[in-house]
Amino acid sequence: MVPLVMATWLAKQGVEREARIHLQSTAQWAIRRAQLSFEGARQALDAMQQSTEPACSTAHIAHMQSLTANTRFIEEIGYFEGGLLRCNSWGTVATPVHQGAADYLLDDGTEVFTAIRPQVGNGTAMVGLQRGNYNVLIIPSRLADVLTDSPMQIGLVANNGALLAYNDGADRARLATLVQGAQPPAGMWVEQAQAPGWRAIVVSPQTSFSSLLNAQWLWLLPLAIVCAAALVGLVAWLCYRRLSPLGELQIAVSRGEFEVHYQPIMHLAGGQCVGAEALVRWRRPDGSLVRPDLFIPLAEESGLIQPITDQVLALIVKDLGPLLRRHPQLHIAVNLCAEDLKSGRALPVIKRVLEGSGIDPAQLWLEATERGFMDIERARQTIEAAREAGHRVAIDDFGTGYSSLQYLQGLPLDVLKIDKAFIDTIGADAATSAVTGYIIDMAHELGLGIVAEGVETLAQAEYLKARQVDYVQGWLYARALPLEQFLAFFEEHRAPAEGAGA
Ligand code: C2E
Ligand code: CA
Ligand code: CA
């Protein structure tokens, strides 16, 4: 709507501007024409002043006649003596006609009579100019009779402010009020022009310029439609970006709105903090924190997970670089997505961020869920490459997928993370909790390190300790902590021997 309204407004403005320029030039042209006719009349008067024929002789009258015929705009020339009209270009005058008093004077001394009723003719008032003994008569409409391409009313104003002439069809009364400075009537445009001794006023109905409006529309309308379409597109795009979760996530990725929290991983027997799992958080511009469950699936689906993984890796190095250098036994576990495992794309990224950081690749554990093992051959290649690079690889959420056992046999893994679902069963009836024991036994059998996830109670911890589980992670020890809190937690829970030796 805005471009369309704008275009309408612009079109109307454009038409008015053009129309006013047109009316202006018509007014100026009317003044020029009046000046020319006055000049012609003045020359005729001067020519008669010079005449030497005896007054009102046949030759004198013939002279006046020929000048009348040869001068444009002049209808009649008259000769006065003693304030009375003696003869004119038509012949001698029988009844006496008084010269009367002039309405105003021109700068050159010419007297101007605004309304003379001549002897001959149909009785229309004429404009008279008098110099010395002679006067000339001009039909006023001739003064203002400018050719126009559209209906206009043209008025000429003398320098005494009187409406001296107007064109045929003009509304005399209306022109007179406009000359006095009245407001233009609705639907009309009024323009004036001025020259020394003259003023012209031109009035035109606005509808006369509707063809101009069409011309303006011709180029403004397509432009407006294009602008409107572009605006609609822009708004739709912005809404999509703002309102769709994917759009929001895209913005978050491009602005790097992520931070990493660290959940301590504890050595169960000794009770020290030996590592942490890096868990990503989305810090929204309003300050709220979004849990990964809410955006990781969307990120995986859309491919945005890869730049997120990259940002997480960079943040780990930035956050924990000094700590990891001071404590070479400390490790950080990173979650890789299925795509990372399939393509192996994350490995060169990891190599790059670790380069020159002073962090030992062995300090970076990679966690992969079974979803990453669908293409088992490629997963194996990635895992082997990761282990060659010095990392340790953990199978995450173990037991929640369909073919966990197959993966355990087929893949060169280091660590098994028992899913919280199994830890939750500890202390429940024997049938349910038995599986947890089997998983632990199996992991021992295969020589895998074990991390029990989601440990929330002392009873669970006791059970796991009795089963010789190496590491635990859960709210019993700490939640995922922001950097500063994790650093403090680590200072409190690090291995004393290591602390002394550092
Ligand atoms: P996960 O890898 O299984 O991570 C463990 C989740 O369990 C974390 O949730 C953690 O806060 C929560 N948790 C830990 N201990 C306890 C406990 O004692 N009780 C309970 N109720 N929960 C506990 P979080 O941080 O919401 O992460 C959810 C999932 O998001 C993660 O599951 C992981 O799959 C994914 N994720 C997190 N960070 C990343 C990341 O950087 N990259 C990728 N690809 N995935 C990530
Ligand atoms: Ca994990
Ligand atoms: Ca897990």
Coordinates of C-alpha atoms and ligand atoms in Angstrom, one line a residue:
M1 CA 0.0 0.0 0.0
V2 CA 2.8 2.5 0.9
P3 CA 4.4 2.5 -2.6
L4 CA 0.9 2.8 -4.2
V5 CA -0.1 5.7 -2.0
M6 CA 3.3 7.2 -2.6
A7 CA 2.9 6.8 -6.3
T8 CA -0.5 8.4 -6.3
W9 CA 0.8 11.3 -4.3
L10 CA 3.9 11.7 -6.5
A11 CA 1.8 11.5 -9.6
K12 CA -0.5 14.2 -8.3
Q13 CA 2.5 16.3 -7.2
G14 CA 4.1 15.9 -10.6
V15 CA 0.9 16.9 -12.4
E16 CA 0.4 19.9 -10.2
R17 CA 4.0 21.0 -10.7
E18 CA 3.7 20.7 -14.5
A19 CA 0.3 22.3 -14.6
R20 CA 1.5 25.3 -12.6
I21 CA 4.5 25.8 -14.8
H22 CA 2.2 25.7 -17.8
L23 CA -0.2 28.2 -16.2
Q24 CA 2.7 30.4 -15.2
S25 CA 4.0 30.6 -18.8
T26 CA 0.5 31.3 -20.1
A27 CA 0.3 34.2 -17.7
Q28 CA 3.6 35.5 -18.8
W29 CA 2.7 35.2 -22.4
A30 CA -0.6 37.1 -21.7
I31 CA 1.5 40.0 -20.3
R32 CA 3.8 40.0 -23.2
R33 CA 0.9 40.2 -25.5
A34 CA -0.7 43.0 -23.6
Q35 CA 2.6 44.9 -23.6
L36 CA 2.9 44.4 -27.4
S37 CA -0.6 45.7 -28.0
F38 CA -0.1 48.8 -25.8
E39 CA 3.2 49.4 -27.5
G40 CA 1.5 49.2 -30.9
A41 CA -1.3 51.6 -29.7
R42 CA 1.3 54.0 -28.4
Q43 CA 3.1 54.1 -31.7
A44 CA -0.1 54.7 -33.5
L45 CA -0.9 57.6 -31.1
D46 CA 2.6 59.0 -31.6
A47 CA 2.3 58.8 -35.4
M48 CA -1.0 60.7 -35.3
Q49 CA 0.6 63.4 -33.1
Q50 CA 3.1 64.0 -35.9
S51 CA 0.4 64.4 -38.5
T52 CA 0.1 67.7 -40.2
E53 CA -3.3 67.3 -42.0
P54 CA -6.0 69.9 -41.0
A55 CA -8.0 68.5 -38.1
C56 CA -10.9 66.2 -39.2
S57 CA -10.1 66.9 -42.9
T58 CA -10.7 63.9 -45.2
A59 CA -7.0 63.3 -45.3
H60 CA -6.8 63.4 -41.5
I61 CA -9.6 60.9 -41.1
A62 CA -8.1 58.7 -43.9
H63 CA -4.8 58.8 -42.0
M64 CA -6.5 57.6 -38.8
Q65 CA -8.4 55.0 -40.8
S66 CA -5.3 53.5 -42.4
L67 CA -3.5 53.4 -39.0
T68 CA -6.5 51.6 -37.5
A69 CA -6.5 49.1 -40.2
N70 CA -2.7 48.5 -40.1
T71 CA -2.2 48.3 -36.3
R72 CA -3.2 45.1 -34.7
F73 CA -5.6 45.2 -31.8
I74 CA -6.7 48.8 -32.5
E75 CA -10.5 49.2 -33.3
E76 CA -10.7 53.0 -33.5
I77 CA -8.6 56.2 -33.3
G78 CA -10.3 59.4 -32.1
Y79 CA -9.3 63.1 -32.2
F80 CA -10.2 65.4 -29.4
E81 CA -10.3 69.2 -29.1
G82 CA -11.3 71.1 -26.0
G83 CA -12.1 67.8 -24.2
L84 CA -14.7 66.8 -26.9
L85 CA -14.4 64.1 -29.5
R86 CA -14.3 65.9 -32.9
C87 CA -13.8 63.0 -35.3
N88 CA -12.5 59.5 -35.4
S89 CA -11.3 56.9 -37.8
W90 CA -14.9 56.4 -38.9
G91 CA -15.5 60.0 -39.8
T92 CA -16.8 63.2 -38.1
V93 CA -18.8 63.0 -34.9
A94 CA -22.3 64.7 -34.8
T95 CA -23.1 64.4 -31.1
P96 CA -20.5 65.7 -28.7
V97 CA -18.7 63.1 -26.6
H98 CA -16.7 64.1 -23.5
Q99 CA -13.2 63.0 -23.1
G100 CA -13.7 62.3 -19.3
A101 CA -11.2 61.5 -16.6
A102 CA -8.6 58.8 -17.1
D103 CA -8.6 55.8 -14.7
Y104 CA -4.9 55.8 -14.4
L105 CA -1.6 56.9 -16.0
L106 CA 1.1 54.8 -17.6
D107 CA 4.7 55.6 -16.7
D108 CA 5.1 57.4 -20.1
G109 CA 2.2 59.7 -19.3
T110 CA -0.3 57.8 -21.5
E111 CA -3.8 58.0 -19.9
V112 CA -5.7 54.8 -19.6
F113 CA -9.5 54.5 -19.7
T114 CA -10.6 51.1 -18.6
A115 CA -14.2 51.1 -20.0
I116 CA -15.1 53.4 -22.9
R117 CA -18.4 52.8 -24.7
P118 CA -17.6 53.8 -28.3
Q119 CA -20.0 55.5 -30.7
V120 CA -19.9 52.7 -33.3
G121 CA -20.2 49.0 -32.5
N122 CA -22.2 46.7 -30.3
G123 CA -21.7 48.6 -27.1
T124 CA -19.0 46.4 -25.5
A125 CA -16.8 48.5 -23.2
M126 CA -13.3 49.1 -24.6
V127 CA -10.0 50.1 -23.2
G128 CA -8.9 53.5 -24.3
L129 CA -5.4 55.0 -24.4
Q130 CA -5.0 58.7 -24.7
R131 CA -1.9 60.8 -25.6
G132 CA -2.3 64.5 -26.4
N133 CA -5.3 65.0 -28.7
Y134 CA -5.7 61.4 -29.8
N135 CA -7.0 58.2 -28.3
V136 CA -7.2 54.6 -29.5
L137 CA -9.7 52.0 -28.5
I138 CA -8.8 48.3 -27.9
I139 CA -11.3 45.4 -27.4
P140 CA -10.2 44.2 -24.0
S141 CA -10.6 40.5 -24.7
R142 CA -8.0 40.9 -27.5
L143 CA -5.5 41.8 -24.8
A144 CA -6.0 38.5 -23.0
D145 CA -6.9 36.4 -26.0
V146 CA -4.0 34.0 -25.7
L147 CA -4.3 30.7 -27.5
T148 CA -4.4 27.9 -25.0
D149 CA -4.5 24.1 -25.3
S150 CA -6.9 23.7 -22.4
P151 CA -9.7 25.7 -21.0
M152 CA -8.3 28.6 -18.9
Q153 CA -9.5 31.9 -17.7
I154 CA -7.0 34.7 -18.2
G155 CA -7.2 38.1 -16.6
L156 CA -5.0 41.1 -17.0
V157 CA -4.7 43.5 -14.2
A158 CA -3.7 47.1 -14.7
N159 CA -1.2 48.8 -12.5
N160 CA -4.0 50.4 -10.5
G161 CA -5.2 46.9 -9.6
A162 CA -8.3 46.9 -11.8
L163 CA -9.2 43.9 -14.0
L164 CA -8.4 45.5 -17.3
A165 CA -9.1 42.6 -19.7
Y166 CA -10.1 38.9 -19.7
N167 CA -10.4 36.3 -22.3
D168 CA -13.6 35.1 -23.9
G169 CA -15.5 32.7 -21.6
A170 CA -13.9 34.0 -18.5
D171 CA -15.9 34.5 -15.3
R172 CA -15.3 38.2 -14.8
A173 CA -16.7 38.3 -11.3
R174 CA -14.6 35.4 -10.1
L175 CA -11.4 36.8 -11.8
A176 CA -12.1 40.1 -10.0
T177 CA -12.3 38.4 -6.6
L178 CA -9.1 36.4 -7.3
V179 CA -7.3 39.6 -8.3
Q180 CA -8.3 40.9 -4.9
G181 CA -6.5 37.9 -3.3
A182 CA -9.5 35.6 -2.7
Q183 CA -8.7 31.9 -2.1
P184 CA -8.8 29.8 -5.3
P185 CA -12.1 27.8 -5.5
A186 CA -11.8 24.1 -4.9
G187 CA -10.7 22.1 -7.9
M188 CA -9.0 25.1 -9.5
W189 CA -5.4 26.0 -9.9
V190 CA -4.5 29.7 -10.0
E191 CA -1.2 31.2 -11.1
Q192 CA -0.1 34.7 -11.5
A193 CA 2.7 36.5 -13.4
Q194 CA 4.0 39.9 -12.9
A195 CA 5.9 42.5 -15.0
P196 CA 6.3 46.2 -14.5
G197 CA 2.8 47.8 -14.7
W198 CA 1.2 44.4 -15.4
R199 CA -0.2 41.4 -13.6
A200 CA -1.8 38.4 -15.3
I201 CA -3.9 35.8 -13.5
V202 CA -4.7 32.4 -15.0
V203 CA -7.3 30.0 -13.6
S204 CA -7.8 26.5 -14.7
P205 CA -9.9 23.5 -13.6
Q206 CA -7.6 20.8 -12.3
T207 CA -9.5 18.2 -14.4
S208 CA -8.0 19.8 -17.6
F209 CA -4.8 18.1 -16.7
S210 CA -6.1 14.6 -16.2
S211 CA -4.2 13.4 -19.3
L212 CA -1.0 14.5 -17.6
L213 CA -2.0 12.3 -14.7
N214 CA -2.3 9.3 -16.9
A215 CA 1.1 10.0 -18.3
Q216 CA 2.6 10.1 -14.8
W217 CA 0.8 6.9 -13.9
L218 CA 2.2 5.2 -16.9
W219 CA 5.7 5.1 -15.4
L220 CA 4.9 5.5 -11.7
L221 CA 2.4 2.6 -11.5
P222 CA 4.7 -0.2 -12.7
L223 CA 7.4 1.3 -10.4
A224 CA 5.1 1.3 -7.5
I225 CA 4.0 -2.3 -8.2
V226 CA 7.7 -3.4 -8.4
C227 CA 8.5 -1.6 -5.2
A228 CA 5.4 -3.0 -3.5
A229 CA 6.3 -6.5 -4.6
A230 CA 9.9 -6.0 -3.4
L231 CA 8.6 -4.8 0.0
V232 CA 6.2 -7.7 0.4
G233 CA 9.1 -10.0 -0.5
L234 CA 11.4 -8.3 2.0
V235 CA 8.8 -8.4 4.8
A236 CA 8.0 -12.0 4.1
W237 CA 11.7 -12.8 4.1
L238 CA 12.3 -10.9 7.4
C239 CA 9.3 -12.7 8.9
Y240 CA 10.6 -16.0 7.8
R241 CA 14.0 -15.2 9.2
R242 CA 12.6 -13.9 12.4
L243 CA 9.7 -16.2 13.0
S244 CA 10.8 -19.5 11.8
P245 CA 12.9 -21.5 14.2
L246 CA 15.3 -22.3 11.4
G247 CA 15.6 -18.6 10.5
E248 CA 16.3 -17.8 14.1
L249 CA 18.9 -20.5 14.3
Q250 CA 20.6 -19.2 11.1
I251 CA 20.9 -15.8 12.6
A252 CA 22.2 -17.3 15.9
V253 CA 24.9 -19.2 13.9
S254 CA 25.9 -16.2 11.9
R255 CA 26.1 -14.0 15.0
G256 CA 27.8 -16.7 17.1
E257 CA 25.2 -16.6 19.9
F258 CA 26.5 -19.8 21.5
E259 CA 28.4 -20.5 24.7
V260 CA 29.6 -23.7 26.2
H261 CA 28.8 -25.0 29.7
Y262 CA 31.0 -27.7 31.2
Q263 CA 29.6 -30.6 33.2
P264 CA 32.4 -32.1 35.4
I265 CA 33.3 -35.8 34.9
M266 CA 34.4 -37.3 38.2
H267 CA 36.8 -40.1 39.1
L268 CA 34.4 -42.3 41.0
A269 CA 36.8 -44.0 43.4
G270 CA 39.0 -40.9 44.1
G271 CA 36.2 -38.2 43.9
Q272 CA 38.3 -35.8 41.8
C273 CA 37.3 -33.9 38.7
V274 CA 39.1 -35.5 35.8
G275 CA 37.4 -33.9 32.9
A276 CA 34.2 -32.3 31.6
E277 CA 31.7 -32.6 28.9
A278 CA 31.2 -29.5 26.7
L279 CA 27.5 -28.8 26.4
V280 CA 26.5 -26.1 24.0
R281 CA 24.0 -23.4 25.1
W282 CA 22.3 -20.8 22.9
R283 CA 22.3 -17.4 24.5
R284 CA 19.4 -15.5 22.9
P285 CA 19.7 -11.7 22.5
D286 CA 17.2 -11.2 25.3
G287 CA 19.6 -13.0 27.6
S288 CA 17.6 -16.3 27.9
L289 CA 19.4 -19.6 27.6
V290 CA 18.1 -22.3 25.2
R291 CA 18.9 -25.9 26.0
P292 CA 20.4 -28.0 23.2
D293 CA 17.5 -30.5 23.1
L294 CA 15.5 -27.7 21.6
F295 CA 17.8 -26.7 18.8
I296 CA 20.3 -29.5 18.2
P297 CA 17.8 -31.7 16.3
L298 CA 16.9 -28.8 14.0
A299 CA 20.6 -27.9 13.6
E300 CA 21.3 -31.5 12.6
E301 CA 18.5 -31.6 10.2
S302 CA 19.4 -28.4 8.5
G303 CA 23.2 -28.8 8.4
L304 CA 23.7 -25.9 10.8
I305 CA 25.2 -28.3 13.3
Q306 CA 28.5 -28.2 11.5
P307 CA 29.2 -24.5 12.1
I308 CA 27.9 -25.0 15.6
T309 CA 30.4 -27.8 16.2
D310 CA 33.1 -25.5 14.9
Q311 CA 32.1 -22.7 17.2
V312 CA 32.0 -25.1 20.2
L313 CA 35.5 -26.3 19.4
A314 CA 36.8 -22.8 19.1
L315 CA 35.1 -21.8 22.4
I316 CA 36.6 -24.8 24.3
V317 CA 40.1 -23.8 23.2
K318 CA 39.4 -20.1 24.1
D319 CA 37.7 -20.9 27.5
L320 CA 39.9 -23.8 28.7
G321 CA 43.2 -23.4 26.8
P322 CA 45.2 -22.2 29.9
L323 CA 43.5 -24.8 32.2
L324 CA 44.2 -27.7 29.8
R325 CA 47.8 -26.6 29.4
R326 CA 48.3 -26.5 33.2
H327 CA 46.6 -29.9 33.7
P328 CA 47.6 -32.3 31.0
Q329 CA 45.6 -35.1 32.7
L330 CA 42.3 -33.1 32.3
H331 CA 40.1 -33.9 29.4
I332 CA 37.2 -32.3 27.7
A333 CA 34.6 -34.4 25.9
V334 CA 32.9 -32.9 22.8
N335 CA 29.7 -34.2 21.2
L336 CA 30.1 -34.9 17.5
C337 CA 27.0 -35.1 15.3
A338 CA 26.2 -38.0 13.0
E339 CA 27.2 -36.0 9.9
D340 CA 30.6 -35.2 11.5
L341 CA 31.2 -38.9 12.0
K342 CA 30.1 -39.9 8.6
S343 CA 32.2 -37.3 6.7
G344 CA 35.1 -37.0 9.1
R345 CA 34.8 -33.3 8.5
A346 CA 35.3 -32.4 12.1
L347 CA 38.8 -33.9 12.4
P348 CA 40.7 -31.3 10.3
V349 CA 38.7 -28.6 12.1
I350 CA 39.9 -30.0 15.4
K351 CA 43.4 -30.2 14.2
R352 CA 43.3 -26.6 13.2
V353 CA 42.0 -25.3 16.5
L354 CA 44.4 -27.3 18.5
E355 CA 47.4 -26.3 16.5
G356 CA 49.6 -24.1 18.5
S357 CA 47.2 -24.1 21.4
G358 CA 49.5 -26.3 23.6
I359 CA 46.6 -28.7 24.2
D360 CA 47.4 -32.4 23.8
P361 CA 44.9 -34.1 21.4
A362 CA 44.6 -36.8 24.1
Q363 CA 42.8 -34.2 26.2
L364 CA 40.0 -34.0 23.7
W365 CA 37.5 -36.8 23.8
L366 CA 35.1 -37.2 21.1
E367 CA 31.6 -38.5 21.9
A368 CA 29.5 -40.1 19.2
T369 CA 26.0 -41.5 19.4
E370 CA 24.8 -44.6 17.5
R371 CA 23.1 -42.4 15.0
G372 CA 26.5 -41.6 13.7
F373 CA 27.3 -45.3 13.2
M374 CA 24.6 -46.0 10.6
D375 CA 27.3 -46.0 7.9
I376 CA 29.5 -48.2 10.0
E377 CA 32.4 -48.3 7.5
R378 CA 32.8 -44.6 7.3
A379 CA 32.3 -44.3 11.0
R380 CA 35.1 -46.7 11.5
Q381 CA 37.4 -44.7 9.3
T382 CA 36.6 -41.5 11.2
I383 CA 37.1 -43.1 14.5
E384 CA 40.4 -44.7 13.5
A385 CA 41.6 -41.3 12.1
A386 CA 40.5 -39.6 15.4
R387 CA 42.4 -42.2 17.5
E388 CA 45.4 -41.8 15.2
A389 CA 45.3 -38.1 15.8
G390 CA 45.5 -38.9 19.5
H391 CA 41.9 -38.4 20.6
R392 CA 39.9 -40.8 22.6
V393 CA 36.5 -41.8 21.3
A394 CA 33.4 -42.6 23.4
I395 CA 30.1 -44.1 22.4
D396 CA 27.5 -41.9 23.9
D397 CA 24.0 -42.8 25.2
F398 CA 24.9 -46.4 25.0
G399 CA 22.0 -48.8 25.0
T400 CA 19.4 -46.4 23.7
G401 CA 19.8 -47.4 20.1
Y402 CA 19.0 -50.7 18.3
S403 CA 22.3 -52.3 17.5
S404 CA 24.6 -51.1 20.3
L405 CA 26.2 -54.5 20.7
Q406 CA 27.1 -54.7 17.0
Y407 CA 28.9 -51.3 17.2
L408 CA 30.7 -52.4 20.3
Q409 CA 32.3 -55.3 18.5
G410 CA 32.9 -53.6 15.2
L411 CA 34.3 -50.3 16.2
P412 CA 37.7 -49.3 17.8
L413 CA 36.2 -47.4 20.8
D414 CA 37.9 -46.2 24.0
V415 CA 35.0 -45.3 26.3
L416 CA 31.4 -46.3 26.8
K417 CA 29.0 -43.8 28.3
I418 CA 26.1 -45.6 29.9
D419 CA 22.9 -43.7 29.3
K420 CA 21.1 -42.1 32.1
A421 CA 18.1 -44.3 31.4
F422 CA 20.1 -47.3 32.8
I423 CA 21.5 -45.4 35.7
D424 CA 17.9 -44.5 36.7
T425 CA 17.0 -48.2 37.0
I426 CA 19.6 -48.7 39.7
G427 CA 17.7 -49.6 42.9
A428 CA 14.6 -50.6 41.0
D429 CA 13.5 -54.2 40.8
A430 CA 16.1 -56.8 39.8
A431 CA 14.7 -57.5 36.3
T432 CA 15.0 -53.9 35.1
S433 CA 18.3 -53.0 36.8
A434 CA 20.1 -56.2 35.7
V435 CA 20.8 -54.8 32.3
T436 CA 22.9 -52.0 33.8
G437 CA 25.1 -54.6 35.4
Y438 CA 25.5 -56.5 32.2
I439 CA 26.5 -53.4 30.3
I440 CA 29.2 -52.6 32.9
D441 CA 30.5 -56.2 32.8
M442 CA 30.6 -56.2 29.1
A443 CA 32.5 -52.9 28.9
H444 CA 35.1 -54.3 31.4
E445 CA 35.3 -57.4 29.2
L446 CA 36.0 -55.3 26.1
G447 CA 38.6 -53.2 27.9
L448 CA 36.6 -50.0 27.5
G449 CA 36.6 -47.1 29.9
I450 CA 33.2 -46.4 31.5
V451 CA 31.4 -43.2 32.2
A452 CA 28.1 -43.4 33.9
E453 CA 25.8 -40.5 32.9
G454 CA 23.1 -38.8 34.9
V455 CA 24.1 -40.0 38.4
E456 CA 21.7 -38.3 40.8
T457 CA 21.8 -40.3 44.0
L458 CA 24.3 -41.6 46.4
A459 CA 22.8 -45.1 46.1
Q460 CA 23.5 -45.0 42.4
A461 CA 27.1 -43.9 43.1
E462 CA 27.5 -46.7 45.6
Y463 CA 26.3 -49.3 43.2
L464 CA 28.6 -48.0 40.4
K465 CA 31.5 -47.9 42.8
A466 CA 30.9 -51.5 43.8
R467 CA 30.9 -52.4 40.1
Q468 CA 34.2 -50.6 39.6
V469 CA 32.9 -48.0 37.1
D470 CA 35.7 -45.5 36.4
Y471 CA 33.9 -42.2 35.9
V472 CA 30.6 -40.6 36.7
Q473 CA 28.8 -37.6 35.5
G474 CA 25.6 -36.2 37.0
W475 CA 23.8 -33.8 39.1
L476 CA 25.0 -35.5 42.2
Y477 CA 28.3 -33.9 41.5
A478 CA 27.5 -30.9 39.4
R479 CA 25.3 -29.7 36.6
A480 CA 26.7 -28.3 33.4
L481 CA 28.4 -25.2 34.7
P482 CA 29.2 -21.8 33.1
L483 CA 32.9 -21.3 32.6
E484 CA 33.7 -19.4 35.7
Q485 CA 31.8 -21.8 37.9
F486 CA 33.5 -24.8 36.3
L487 CA 36.9 -23.3 36.9
A488 CA 36.0 -22.8 40.5
F489 CA 34.6 -26.3 40.8
F490 CA 37.7 -27.8 39.2
E491 CA 40.0 -25.9 41.7
E492 CA 38.0 -27.5 44.5
H493 CA 38.0 -31.0 43.1
R494 CA 41.2 -31.5 41.2
A495 CA 43.6 -34.3 42.1
P496 CA 45.8 -33.0 45.0
A497 CA 48.9 -34.8 43.8
E498 CA 48.6 -33.2 40.4
G499 CA 48.0 -29.8 42.0
A500 CA 51.2 -30.2 44.0
G501 CA 53.3 -31.3 41.1
A502 CA 52.1 -28.6 38.7
Ligands
C2E1 P1 24.2 -35.8 26.1 O1 25.4 -35.8 25.3 O2 23.7 -37.1 26.6 O3 24.5 -34.8 27.3 C1 24.1 -35.1 28.6 C2 22.8 -34.4 28.9 O4 22.3 -34.9 30.2 C3 23.1 -32.9 29.1 O5 21.9 -32.2 28.7 C4 23.3 -32.8 30.6 O6 23.0 -31.5 31.2 C5 22.2 -33.8 31.1 N1 22.5 -34.3 32.4 C6 23.8 -34.6 32.9 N2 23.7 -35.1 34.2 C7 22.4 -35.2 34.5 C8 21.6 -35.6 35.6 O7 22.1 -36.0 36.6 N3 20.3 -35.6 35.5 C9 19.6 -35.1 34.4 N4 18.3 -35.1 34.4 N5 20.3 -34.7 33.3 C10 21.6 -34.7 33.3 P2 22.0 -31.0 27.8 O8 23.2 -30.2 28.1 O9 20.7 -30.4 27.7 O10 22.3 -31.7 26.4 C11 21.4 -32.4 25.8 C12 21.9 -33.1 24.6 O11 22.3 -32.1 23.6 C13 23.2 -33.8 24.8 O12 23.0 -35.0 25.3 C14 23.8 -33.9 23.4 O13 23.3 -35.0 22.7 C15 23.4 -32.6 22.8 N6 24.4 -31.7 22.8 C16 24.8 -30.8 23.8 N7 25.9 -30.1 23.4 C17 26.2 -30.5 22.1 C18 27.2 -30.1 21.1 O14 28.1 -29.2 21.4 N8 27.2 -30.7 19.9 C19 26.3 -31.7 19.6 N9 26.3 -32.2 18.4 N10 25.3 -32.0 20.5 C20 25.3 -31.5 21.7
CA2 CA 27.3 -36.4 25.2
CA3 CA 24.8 -39.0 26.7

